[in-house]
Coordinates of C-alpha atoms and ligand atoms in Angstrom, one line a residue:
M1 CA 42.9 10.5 140.4
S2 CA 40.8 13.3 141.8
G3 CA 40.3 11.6 145.1
P4 CA 43.2 13.1 147.2
F5 CA 42.9 16.7 146.0
N6 CA 40.6 19.6 146.9
Q7 CA 37.7 19.9 144.6
P8 CA 35.5 22.9 143.7
I9 CA 31.9 22.9 144.8
D10 CA 29.9 20.8 142.3
A11 CA 27.8 23.1 140.2
A12 CA 25.3 20.3 139.7
E13 CA 24.7 20.2 143.5
V14 CA 25.1 23.9 144.5
P15 CA 24.4 26.4 141.7
R16 CA 27.3 28.7 140.9
F17 CA 25.7 31.8 142.2
A18 CA 25.1 30.3 145.6
G19 CA 27.3 30.0 148.6
Q20 CA 30.3 32.0 149.8
A21 CA 32.7 33.2 147.1
S22 CA 36.2 31.7 146.9
F23 CA 38.6 31.5 144.1
M24 CA 37.3 28.9 141.6
R25 CA 34.8 27.7 144.3
L26 CA 37.6 25.8 146.0
P27 CA 37.8 25.2 149.7
V28 CA 39.3 28.0 151.8
A29 CA 42.4 26.8 153.6
S30 CA 44.0 28.5 156.7
T31 CA 47.5 27.8 155.5
A32 CA 49.3 26.7 152.3
E33 CA 50.6 23.5 153.9
G34 CA 50.0 20.5 151.7
L35 CA 49.1 22.6 148.7
D36 CA 50.7 22.4 145.3
I37 CA 49.2 25.8 144.3
A38 CA 47.9 28.5 146.7
L39 CA 45.3 31.0 145.3
V40 CA 45.6 34.2 147.4
G41 CA 44.2 37.7 147.3
I42 CA 46.3 40.8 148.0
P43 CA 43.7 43.6 148.5
W44 CA 46.0 46.5 148.6
D45 CA 46.4 49.5 146.3
G46 CA 48.7 51.7 148.3
G47 CA 51.0 52.1 145.3
T48 CA 48.4 53.6 143.0
T49 CA 49.4 57.0 141.5
N50 CA 46.1 57.9 139.9
R51 CA 42.7 56.1 140.1
A52 CA 42.6 53.8 143.1
G53 CA 40.3 50.8 143.6
A54 CA 42.4 47.6 142.9
R55 CA 42.1 46.9 146.7
H56 CA 38.6 45.6 145.8
G57 CA 40.0 43.3 143.1
P58 CA 40.3 40.0 145.0
R59 CA 36.7 39.9 146.2
E60 CA 35.2 40.6 142.8
V61 CA 37.6 38.2 141.0
R62 CA 36.5 35.5 143.5
S63 CA 32.9 36.3 142.6
Q64 CA 33.4 36.1 138.9
S65 CA 35.6 33.0 139.2
S66 CA 32.5 31.1 140.0
L67 CA 31.9 31.2 136.2
M68 CA 35.0 29.0 135.6
R69 CA 34.3 25.3 135.1
R70 CA 36.6 22.4 135.8
V71 CA 38.2 21.6 132.5
H72 CA 40.3 23.7 130.1
H73 CA 38.6 23.4 126.8
V74 CA 41.7 23.5 124.6
S75 CA 44.5 21.7 126.6
G76 CA 42.0 19.4 128.3
T77 CA 43.8 20.1 131.6
E78 CA 41.7 19.3 134.7
P79 CA 43.7 21.3 137.3
Y80 CA 41.8 19.9 140.3
S81 CA 42.5 16.3 139.3
I82 CA 46.2 16.8 139.0
A83 CA 47.2 19.3 141.7
N84 CA 46.1 20.2 145.2
I85 CA 44.8 23.7 145.1
A86 CA 42.9 25.9 147.6
D87 CA 42.0 29.5 148.2
V88 CA 44.2 30.6 151.2
G89 CA 42.3 33.8 151.7
D90 CA 43.7 37.3 151.6
L91 CA 47.2 38.4 152.8
S92 CA 47.2 40.9 155.7
V93 CA 47.5 44.4 154.4
N94 CA 47.6 48.0 155.8
P95 CA 45.7 50.5 153.6
I96 CA 47.1 53.6 155.4
D97 CA 50.8 52.7 155.7
L98 CA 52.7 51.9 152.5
M99 CA 55.9 50.5 154.1
D100 CA 53.9 48.4 156.5
G101 CA 51.8 47.2 153.6
L102 CA 54.8 46.0 151.8
R103 CA 56.2 44.3 154.9
R104 CA 52.9 42.4 155.5
I105 CA 52.6 41.3 151.9
E106 CA 56.1 39.9 151.9
A107 CA 55.6 38.1 155.2
G108 CA 52.4 36.5 154.1
M109 CA 53.8 35.4 150.8
A110 CA 56.9 34.1 152.5
E111 CA 54.7 31.7 154.5
I112 CA 53.2 30.3 151.3
V113 CA 56.6 29.9 149.7
A114 CA 57.9 28.2 152.8
A115 CA 55.0 25.7 152.7
G116 CA 56.2 24.7 149.2
A117 CA 53.2 25.9 147.4
I118 CA 53.3 27.9 144.1
P119 CA 51.5 31.2 144.7
L120 CA 48.9 32.5 142.2
S121 CA 47.8 35.8 143.6
V122 CA 45.2 38.4 142.6
G123 CA 46.0 42.1 143.4
G124 CA 45.9 44.8 144.3
D125 CA 47.9 47.2 142.3
H126 CA 51.2 46.3 140.6
L127 CA 53.4 47.4 143.5
T128 CA 52.1 44.3 145.3
T129 CA 54.4 42.3 142.9
L130 CA 57.5 43.8 144.5
P131 CA 56.9 42.3 148.0
V132 CA 55.8 39.1 146.4
L133 CA 59.1 38.9 144.5
R134 CA 61.0 39.6 147.8
A135 CA 59.4 36.4 149.1
V136 CA 59.5 34.3 145.9
A137 CA 63.1 35.3 144.8
R138 CA 64.6 35.5 148.3
T139 CA 67.2 32.8 147.5
R140 CA 68.0 33.6 143.9
P141 CA 67.0 36.0 141.2
V142 CA 64.2 34.9 138.9
G143 CA 63.1 35.7 135.3
L144 CA 60.0 37.6 134.5
I145 CA 57.3 37.4 131.8
H146 CA 55.4 40.6 132.2
F147 CA 52.1 41.4 130.4
D148 CA 51.3 45.1 130.7
A149 CA 50.6 48.3 128.9
H150 CA 53.3 49.9 131.1
S151 CA 56.9 49.0 131.8
D152 CA 56.6 49.9 135.5
T153 CA 60.3 50.6 135.6
N154 CA 60.2 54.3 136.5
D155 CA 62.4 55.6 139.2
T156 CA 60.6 57.8 141.6
Y157 CA 57.3 59.8 142.0
F158 CA 56.1 62.7 144.1
G159 CA 59.4 64.1 145.5
G160 CA 61.6 61.0 145.3
N161 CA 59.2 58.3 146.5
P162 CA 60.6 55.0 145.2
Y163 CA 57.5 52.8 145.8
T164 CA 54.6 53.1 143.5
H165 CA 52.9 50.8 141.0
G166 CA 55.0 52.6 138.3
T167 CA 58.3 51.4 139.9
P168 CA 58.1 47.8 141.1
F169 CA 60.3 46.2 138.4
R170 CA 63.0 48.9 138.7
R171 CA 63.2 48.2 142.4
A172 CA 63.1 44.5 141.9
I173 CA 66.1 44.7 139.5
E174 CA 68.0 46.9 141.9
E175 CA 67.3 44.5 144.8
G176 CA 68.6 41.6 142.8
L177 CA 65.3 39.8 142.8
L178 CA 65.1 39.7 139.0
D179 CA 67.7 38.8 136.4
P180 CA 67.2 41.6 133.9
S181 CA 68.5 39.6 131.0
R182 CA 65.6 37.2 131.6
I183 CA 62.8 39.8 131.7
V184 CA 60.4 40.3 128.8
Q185 CA 57.6 42.9 128.9
I186 CA 54.8 42.4 126.3
G187 CA 52.1 44.9 125.3
I188 CA 53.8 48.1 126.3
R189 CA 52.1 51.1 124.8
G190 CA 50.5 54.5 125.5
S191 CA 51.8 58.0 126.1
V192 CA 54.8 58.3 128.4
Y193 CA 56.3 61.0 130.7
D194 CA 59.6 61.1 129.0
P195 CA 61.0 60.1 125.6
G196 CA 63.6 58.0 127.2
E197 CA 61.2 56.4 129.7
H198 CA 62.1 52.8 128.7
D199 CA 65.8 53.4 128.2
W200 CA 66.8 52.4 131.7
A201 CA 65.0 49.0 131.4
R202 CA 66.7 48.4 128.0
Q203 CA 70.1 49.3 129.4
Q204 CA 69.6 46.6 132.0
G205 CA 68.9 44.1 129.3
V206 CA 65.1 44.0 129.6
R207 CA 63.4 43.0 126.4
V208 CA 60.6 45.5 125.9
I209 CA 58.0 44.4 123.3
Y210 CA 55.7 47.2 122.3
M211 CA 52.1 46.5 121.3
E212 CA 52.9 47.5 117.8
E213 CA 55.6 44.7 117.5
F214 CA 53.1 42.2 119.0
V215 CA 50.5 43.1 116.4
A216 CA 53.1 42.8 113.6
R217 CA 54.5 39.4 114.8
G218 CA 51.5 37.7 116.5
A219 CA 51.3 35.7 119.8
I220 CA 53.0 32.5 118.6
D221 CA 56.2 34.2 117.5
V222 CA 56.3 36.6 120.5
M223 CA 55.7 33.9 123.0
A224 CA 58.4 31.7 121.4
E225 CA 60.8 34.6 122.1
A226 CA 59.4 35.0 125.6
R227 CA 60.0 31.3 126.4
A228 CA 63.5 31.5 125.0
I229 CA 64.3 34.5 127.2
A230 CA 62.9 32.7 130.3
G231 CA 64.9 29.6 129.5
D232 CA 64.7 26.7 132.0
H233 CA 65.3 28.9 135.0
P234 CA 62.8 29.9 137.6
T235 CA 60.5 32.5 136.2
Y236 CA 57.7 34.6 137.6
V237 CA 54.6 35.6 135.5
T238 CA 52.8 38.8 136.1
F239 CA 49.6 39.8 134.3
D240 CA 48.5 43.4 134.5
I241 CA 44.8 43.5 133.5
D242 CA 45.5 46.9 131.8
S243 CA 47.4 44.9 129.1
I244 CA 44.0 44.1 127.8
D245 CA 42.2 46.8 125.8
P246 CA 39.9 48.9 128.0
S247 CA 37.0 48.0 125.7
M248 CA 37.2 44.5 127.2
A249 CA 38.7 45.4 130.6
P250 CA 37.7 49.0 131.6
G251 CA 37.8 48.3 135.3
T252 CA 41.4 49.4 136.0
G253 CA 43.2 52.4 137.2
T254 CA 45.4 53.3 134.3
P255 CA 43.6 52.2 131.1
E256 CA 45.4 52.4 127.7
V257 CA 43.6 51.9 124.4
G258 CA 45.1 49.7 121.7
G259 CA 45.6 46.7 123.9
F260 CA 45.3 42.9 123.7
T261 CA 41.9 41.2 123.2
T262 CA 41.0 38.8 125.9
R263 CA 41.4 36.0 123.3
E264 CA 45.0 37.1 122.5
A265 CA 45.8 37.2 126.3
Q266 CA 44.4 33.7 126.7
Q267 CA 46.5 32.4 123.7
M268 CA 49.6 33.9 125.2
I269 CA 49.1 32.4 128.6
R270 CA 48.5 29.0 127.0
L271 CA 51.9 29.4 125.3
L272 CA 53.6 29.6 128.7
D273 CA 53.4 25.8 128.8
G274 CA 56.9 24.6 129.5
V275 CA 58.2 27.7 131.4
N276 CA 59.5 27.0 134.9
I277 CA 57.0 29.1 136.7
V278 CA 57.6 29.8 140.4
G279 CA 54.7 32.1 140.9
A280 CA 52.2 34.2 139.1
D281 CA 49.7 37.0 139.6
V282 CA 46.8 39.0 138.0
V283 CA 46.9 42.6 139.2
E284 CA 45.2 46.0 138.7
V285 CA 41.5 44.8 138.5
A286 CA 39.7 47.9 140.0
P287 CA 36.0 47.1 140.4
P288 CA 34.9 50.7 141.1
F289 CA 35.7 51.4 137.4
D290 CA 34.2 48.1 136.1
L291 CA 31.1 47.5 134.0
A292 CA 28.9 44.5 134.7
G293 CA 31.9 42.7 136.2
M294 CA 33.6 42.3 132.8
T295 CA 37.1 43.2 134.0
A296 CA 36.8 40.9 137.0
L297 CA 35.6 38.2 134.7
A298 CA 38.6 38.8 132.4
G299 CA 40.9 38.6 135.5
A300 CA 39.3 35.4 136.7
T301 CA 39.6 33.9 133.3
M302 CA 43.3 34.8 133.0
M303 CA 43.7 33.3 136.5
F304 CA 42.1 30.0 135.4
E305 CA 44.4 30.0 132.3
L306 CA 47.4 30.5 134.6
L307 CA 46.1 27.9 137.0
C308 CA 45.9 25.3 134.2
V309 CA 49.5 25.9 133.1
L310 CA 50.7 25.7 136.7
A311 CA 48.7 22.5 137.5
K312 CA 50.1 20.8 134.4
Q313 CA 53.7 21.8 135.5
V314 CA 53.0 20.3 139.0
S315 CA 51.7 17.1 137.5
D316 CA 54.5 16.8 134.9
R317 CA 57.1 17.2 137.7
R318 CA 55.4 14.6 139.9
Q319 CA 55.7 12.1 137.1
T320 CA 59.4 12.7 136.4
Ligands
MN1 MN1 51.6 47.3 135.7
MN2 MN1 49.7 48.7 133.6

């Protein structure tokens, strides 16, 4: 039943290196109307505290996403046969005004949500997830499954500034966008500013799973816990590319050694099957620090993994 839905450009007709780049070689739509899933770029890194460059992420992920084929080789999912999906372009951003940037991202994402499409976005730095949550969680708090080297629950930077890519989930909890008892952070590691850096998050009820615990338990056990924390309620999934080891994903602003392999990350995303996902993103791909496009390829691959989980969810609901 592939007839009624958008299809990627056929690689047997137009080779995958040819033509204009769009996410997964799908048609570019002017709005999210009529879509089940909207793929969207958020080219903004105004929250970056150290090495900037994630503003260039969406364009490079579009390019590398031309390597993704139609069918998931493990689940057999054919996302373009079971869900209507398009690239809706990039949200409007403002690279020189942080507060206006946040407003524009929220407004753009609100249009996608109002159209009834599930957003799957590519950042941008991790602060972009805050205005996305303001749109996605406008009517009720949501849960969060968060893959990252960093908790991103710090309070303020640089003289009390509350908005950086190190603070989005603290702000989102404070704003009532997230139910902290349904947040799980997986892959946290690296040196911190303060010995109590993750205390605030834990005090709110956030489950913080350090990389060392992941290594000891493995993906199947950790993701069973993550699914239990998310429960049946609406949940957002956010994937910071720096959760992957910099040997496999060097193109990011805040690399931390000792991370996931790309294979472990793929396995974990596949284990999201059954979670009630209301939106997802891949953030912090920073092409200026990349080598041979390998980080953008990792980002595009995680995006395809997420897309297959989302498309199956759409299809399962249509049939019930
Ligand atoms: Mn992050
Ligand atoms: Mn991070």
